[in-house]
Short mmCIF file of C-alpha atoms in Angstrom, two decimals:
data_model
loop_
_atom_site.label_atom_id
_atom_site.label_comp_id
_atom_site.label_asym_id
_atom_site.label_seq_id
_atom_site.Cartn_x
_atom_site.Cartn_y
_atom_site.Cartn_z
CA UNK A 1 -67.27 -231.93 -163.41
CA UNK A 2 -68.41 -231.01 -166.97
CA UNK A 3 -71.50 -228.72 -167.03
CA UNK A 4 -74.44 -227.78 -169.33
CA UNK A 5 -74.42 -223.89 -169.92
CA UNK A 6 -77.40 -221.89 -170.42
CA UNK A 7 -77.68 -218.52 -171.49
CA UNK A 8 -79.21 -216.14 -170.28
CA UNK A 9 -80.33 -217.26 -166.79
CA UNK A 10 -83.23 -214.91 -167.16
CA UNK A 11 -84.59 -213.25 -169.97
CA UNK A 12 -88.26 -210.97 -170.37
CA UNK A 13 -89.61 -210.59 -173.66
CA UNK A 14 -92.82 -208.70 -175.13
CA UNK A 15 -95.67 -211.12 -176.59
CA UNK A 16 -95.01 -211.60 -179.86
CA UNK A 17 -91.14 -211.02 -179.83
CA UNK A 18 -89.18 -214.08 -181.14
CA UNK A 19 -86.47 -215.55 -178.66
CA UNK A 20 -83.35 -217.96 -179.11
CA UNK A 21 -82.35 -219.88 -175.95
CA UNK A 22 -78.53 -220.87 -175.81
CA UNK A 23 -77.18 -223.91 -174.51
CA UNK A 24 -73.58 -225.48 -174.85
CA UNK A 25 -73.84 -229.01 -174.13
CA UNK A 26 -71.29 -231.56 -172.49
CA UNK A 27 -68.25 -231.82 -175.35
CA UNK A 28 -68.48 -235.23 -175.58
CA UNK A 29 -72.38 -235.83 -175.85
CA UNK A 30 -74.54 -236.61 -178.64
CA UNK A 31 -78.16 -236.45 -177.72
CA UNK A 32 -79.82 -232.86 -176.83
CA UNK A 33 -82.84 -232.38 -175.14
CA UNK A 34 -85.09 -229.52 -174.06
CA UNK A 35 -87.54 -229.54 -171.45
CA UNK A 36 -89.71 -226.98 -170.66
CA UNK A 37 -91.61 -226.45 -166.73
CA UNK A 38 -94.42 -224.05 -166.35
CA UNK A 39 -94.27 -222.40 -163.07
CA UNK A 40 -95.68 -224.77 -160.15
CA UNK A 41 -95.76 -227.62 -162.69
CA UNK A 42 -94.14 -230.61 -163.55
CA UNK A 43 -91.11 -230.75 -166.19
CA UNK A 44 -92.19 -231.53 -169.79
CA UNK A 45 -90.38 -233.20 -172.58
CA UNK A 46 -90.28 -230.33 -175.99
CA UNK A 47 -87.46 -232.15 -178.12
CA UNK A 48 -84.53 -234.74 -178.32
CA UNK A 49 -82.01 -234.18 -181.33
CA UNK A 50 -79.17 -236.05 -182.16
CA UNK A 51 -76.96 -236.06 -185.69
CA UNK A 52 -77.72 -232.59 -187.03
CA UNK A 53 -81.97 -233.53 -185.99
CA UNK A 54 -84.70 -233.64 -184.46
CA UNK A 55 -85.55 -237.33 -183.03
CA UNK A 56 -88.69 -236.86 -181.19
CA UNK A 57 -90.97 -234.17 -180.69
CA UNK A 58 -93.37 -233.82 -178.22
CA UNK A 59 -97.39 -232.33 -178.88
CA UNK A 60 -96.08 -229.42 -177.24
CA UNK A 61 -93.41 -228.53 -179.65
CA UNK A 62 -95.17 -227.41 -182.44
CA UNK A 63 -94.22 -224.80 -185.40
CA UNK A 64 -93.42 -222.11 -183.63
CA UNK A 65 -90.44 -224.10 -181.73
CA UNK A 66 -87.20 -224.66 -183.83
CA UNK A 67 -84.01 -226.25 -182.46
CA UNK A 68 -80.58 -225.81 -183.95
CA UNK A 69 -76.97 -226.78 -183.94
CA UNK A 70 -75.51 -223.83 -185.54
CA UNK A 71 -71.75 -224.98 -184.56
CA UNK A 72 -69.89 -227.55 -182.87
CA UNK A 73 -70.82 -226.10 -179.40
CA UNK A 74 -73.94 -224.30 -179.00
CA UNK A 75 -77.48 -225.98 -179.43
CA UNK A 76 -80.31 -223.82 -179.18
CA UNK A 77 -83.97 -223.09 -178.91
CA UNK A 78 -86.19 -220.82 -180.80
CA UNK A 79 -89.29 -219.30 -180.13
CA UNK A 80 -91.46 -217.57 -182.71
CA UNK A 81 -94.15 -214.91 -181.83
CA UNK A 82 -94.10 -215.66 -178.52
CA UNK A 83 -97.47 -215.78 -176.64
CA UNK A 84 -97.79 -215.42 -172.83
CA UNK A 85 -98.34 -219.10 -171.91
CA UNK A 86 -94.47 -219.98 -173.08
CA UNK A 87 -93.86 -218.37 -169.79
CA UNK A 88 -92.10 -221.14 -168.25
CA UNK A 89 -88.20 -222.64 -166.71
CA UNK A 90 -86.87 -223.63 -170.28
CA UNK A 91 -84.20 -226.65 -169.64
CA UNK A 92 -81.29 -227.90 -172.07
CA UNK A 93 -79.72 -231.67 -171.08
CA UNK A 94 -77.28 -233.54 -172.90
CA UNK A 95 -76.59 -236.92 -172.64
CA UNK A 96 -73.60 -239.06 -173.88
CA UNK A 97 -75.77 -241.96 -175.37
CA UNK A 98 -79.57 -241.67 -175.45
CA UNK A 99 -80.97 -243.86 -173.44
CA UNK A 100 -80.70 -243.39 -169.52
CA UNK A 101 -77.95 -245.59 -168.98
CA UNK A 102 -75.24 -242.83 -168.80
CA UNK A 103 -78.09 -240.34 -167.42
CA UNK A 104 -78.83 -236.90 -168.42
CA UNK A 105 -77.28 -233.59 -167.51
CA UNK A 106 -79.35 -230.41 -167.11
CA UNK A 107 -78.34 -227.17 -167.02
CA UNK A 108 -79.55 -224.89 -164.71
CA UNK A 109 -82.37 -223.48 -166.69
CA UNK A 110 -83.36 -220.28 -168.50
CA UNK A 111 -86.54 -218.21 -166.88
CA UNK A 112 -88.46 -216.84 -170.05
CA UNK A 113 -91.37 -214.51 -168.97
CA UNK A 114 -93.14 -213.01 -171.79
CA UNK A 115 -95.24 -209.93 -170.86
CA UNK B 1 -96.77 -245.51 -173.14
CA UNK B 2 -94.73 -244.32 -170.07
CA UNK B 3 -95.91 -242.57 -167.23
CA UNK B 4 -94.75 -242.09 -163.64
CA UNK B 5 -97.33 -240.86 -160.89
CA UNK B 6 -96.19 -239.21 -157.96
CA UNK B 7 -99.34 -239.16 -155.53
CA UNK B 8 -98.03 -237.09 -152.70
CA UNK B 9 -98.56 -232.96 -153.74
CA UNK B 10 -96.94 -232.03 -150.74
CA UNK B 11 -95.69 -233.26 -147.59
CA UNK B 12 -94.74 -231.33 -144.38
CA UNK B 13 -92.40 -232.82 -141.67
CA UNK B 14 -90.51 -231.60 -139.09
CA UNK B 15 -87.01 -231.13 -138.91
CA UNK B 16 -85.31 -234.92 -138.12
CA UNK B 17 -88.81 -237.27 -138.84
CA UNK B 18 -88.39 -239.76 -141.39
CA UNK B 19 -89.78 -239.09 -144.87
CA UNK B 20 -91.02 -241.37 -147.78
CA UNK B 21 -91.86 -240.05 -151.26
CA UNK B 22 -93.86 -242.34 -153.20
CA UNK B 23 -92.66 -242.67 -157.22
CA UNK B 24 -95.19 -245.39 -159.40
CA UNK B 25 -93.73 -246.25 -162.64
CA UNK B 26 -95.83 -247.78 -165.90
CA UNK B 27 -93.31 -248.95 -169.12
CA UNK B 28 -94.22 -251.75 -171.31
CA UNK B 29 -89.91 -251.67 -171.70
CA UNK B 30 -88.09 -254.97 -169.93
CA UNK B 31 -85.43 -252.46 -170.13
CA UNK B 32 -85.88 -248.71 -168.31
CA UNK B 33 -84.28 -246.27 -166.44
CA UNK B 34 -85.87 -244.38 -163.04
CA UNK B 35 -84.75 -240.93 -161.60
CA UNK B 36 -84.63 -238.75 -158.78
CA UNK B 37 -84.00 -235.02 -159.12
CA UNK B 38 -84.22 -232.39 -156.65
CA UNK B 39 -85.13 -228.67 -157.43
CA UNK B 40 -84.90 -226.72 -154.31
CA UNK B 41 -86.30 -223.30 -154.74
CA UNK B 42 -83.67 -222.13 -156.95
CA UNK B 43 -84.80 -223.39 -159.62
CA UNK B 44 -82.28 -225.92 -161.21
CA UNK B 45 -82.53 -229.91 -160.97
CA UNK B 46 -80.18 -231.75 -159.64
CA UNK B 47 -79.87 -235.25 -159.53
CA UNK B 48 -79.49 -237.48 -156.73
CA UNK B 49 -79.78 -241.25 -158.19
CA UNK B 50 -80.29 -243.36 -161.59
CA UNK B 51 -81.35 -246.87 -161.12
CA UNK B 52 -81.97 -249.52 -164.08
CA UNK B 53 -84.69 -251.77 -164.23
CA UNK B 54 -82.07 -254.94 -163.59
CA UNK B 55 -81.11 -253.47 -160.45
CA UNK B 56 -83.55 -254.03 -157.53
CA UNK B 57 -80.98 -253.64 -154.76
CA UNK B 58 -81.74 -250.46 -152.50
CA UNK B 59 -79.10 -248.06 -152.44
CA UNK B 60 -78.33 -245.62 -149.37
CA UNK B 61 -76.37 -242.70 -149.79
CA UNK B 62 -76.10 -240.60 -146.35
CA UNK B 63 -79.62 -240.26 -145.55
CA UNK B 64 -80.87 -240.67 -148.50
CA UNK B 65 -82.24 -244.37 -149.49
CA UNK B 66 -84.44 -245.84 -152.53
CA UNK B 67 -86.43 -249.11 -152.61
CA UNK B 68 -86.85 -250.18 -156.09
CA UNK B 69 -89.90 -252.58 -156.04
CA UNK B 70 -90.59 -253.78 -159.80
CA UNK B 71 -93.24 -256.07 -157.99
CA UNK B 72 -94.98 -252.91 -157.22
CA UNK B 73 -93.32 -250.53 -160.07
CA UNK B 74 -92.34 -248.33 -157.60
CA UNK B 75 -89.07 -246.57 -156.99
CA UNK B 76 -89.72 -244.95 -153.35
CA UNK B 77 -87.16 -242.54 -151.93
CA UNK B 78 -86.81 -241.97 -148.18
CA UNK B 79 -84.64 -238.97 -146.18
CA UNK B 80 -83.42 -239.93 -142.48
CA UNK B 81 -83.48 -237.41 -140.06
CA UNK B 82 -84.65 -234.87 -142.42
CA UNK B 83 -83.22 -231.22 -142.43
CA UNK B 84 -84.51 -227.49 -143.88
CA UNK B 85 -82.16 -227.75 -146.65
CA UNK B 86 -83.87 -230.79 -147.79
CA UNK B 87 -87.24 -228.58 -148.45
CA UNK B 88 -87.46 -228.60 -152.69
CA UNK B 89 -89.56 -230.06 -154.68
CA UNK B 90 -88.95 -233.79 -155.89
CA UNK B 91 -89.10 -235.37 -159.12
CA UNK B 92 -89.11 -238.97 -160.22
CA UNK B 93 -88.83 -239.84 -163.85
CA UNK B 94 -88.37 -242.41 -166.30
CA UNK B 95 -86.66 -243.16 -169.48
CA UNK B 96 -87.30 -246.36 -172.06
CA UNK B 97 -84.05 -247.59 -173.02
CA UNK B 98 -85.00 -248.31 -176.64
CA UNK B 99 -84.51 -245.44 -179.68
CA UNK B 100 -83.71 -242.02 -178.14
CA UNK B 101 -85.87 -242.03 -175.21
CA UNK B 102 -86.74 -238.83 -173.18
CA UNK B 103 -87.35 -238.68 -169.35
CA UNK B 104 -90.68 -238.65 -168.47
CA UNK B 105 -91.26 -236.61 -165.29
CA UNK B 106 -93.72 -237.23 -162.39
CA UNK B 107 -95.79 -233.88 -161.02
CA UNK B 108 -93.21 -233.74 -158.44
CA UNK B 109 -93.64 -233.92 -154.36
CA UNK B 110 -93.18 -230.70 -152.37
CA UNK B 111 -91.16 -231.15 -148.96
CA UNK B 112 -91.47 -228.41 -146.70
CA UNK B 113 -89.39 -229.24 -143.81
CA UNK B 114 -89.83 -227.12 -140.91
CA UNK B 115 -87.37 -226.23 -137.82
#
């Protein structure tokens, strides 16, 4: 079954530090989301993007969050001057259309800790 | 605006009770999507069912079952004879079917389920 990849599974970072999250969506799909989920806490909504940009936005996702499609494959997240509260399970999901109707695939997450 | 409200922090049971996790939906959509995904203590979310609002049979899948209520806007997910490996934490979330519409998570219900 096609998968959502997410590199890396795990990454530590010093406050401050800027960080790029990888995903490689399903082939086929068109709409990219990431969600983020601070420890203990429910799973929020950061961004969708879909032809080249960005579609919605949540409050959270504010200038120091950029998302990119640098190539056909990979989609990915950047953080700017990271502070310690972006601690948190980043997710990437792709879906094929974007409402639910086909549903969403996650991948499996990437643990950011930022000391 | 959407939001789903999972009441239930935490529930304990003991291996082979019944359990019931409560989901509450609010859309002003005719037209939605409702969720269940699991994230056992790994970390990753995976899904277990996608139900449209048109769609108000319950569905059983091994001992898994979900009553869709629109009456009530609830979407209410039951395990049988409940197991350890069921213990995770369980999300319910929702997703408008109009524009490019995120899921919106519940807070999640932890299910410790105990030998």
């Amino acid at each position: 079954e096609p998968e959502v990849t997410q590199t890396p599974s795990h990454q530590v970072t010093q406050m401050g530090q800027e960080v790029i999250l990888r995903c490689v969506p399903i082939s086929n799909h068109l709409y990219f989301y990431w969600y983020r989920q601070i420890l203990g806490q429910k799973v929020e909504f950061l961004v969708s993007f879909y032809n080249n940009e960005i579609s919605e936005k949540s409050e959270i996702f504010d200038d120091q969050f950029s998302v990119e499609r640098p190539d056909g494959s990979n989609f990915t997240l950047k953080i700017r001057s990271t502070k310690l509260e972006d601690s948190a399970m980043y997710f990437c999901a792709s879906s094929e259309i974007g409402t639910g109707v086909y549903g969403y695939t996650f991948g499996s997450g990437t643990r950011l800790t930022v000391v | 605006a959407q939001k789903v409200t999972q009441a239930q922090t935490e529930i304990s049971v003991v291996e082979k009770e019944d359990v019931t996790l409560d989901c509450v939906y609010e859309t002003r959509d005719t037209t939605y999507y409702l969720f269940w995904y699991k994230q056992p203590p790994s970390g990753e979310l995976v899904f277990l069912i996608r139900r449209n609002s048109f769609d108000e049979q319950n569905e059983i899948s091994g001992r898994y079952s979900w009553n869709f209520q629109k009456s009530t806007s609830s979407f209410n997910f039951t395990i049988t004879a409940s197991q350890v490996v069921d213990s995770a934490v369980y999300f319910c979330a929702l997703s408008e079917a109009t524009g490019f519409q995120k899921l919106v998570f519940g807070t999640g219900t932890r299910l410790l389920v105990s030998p």
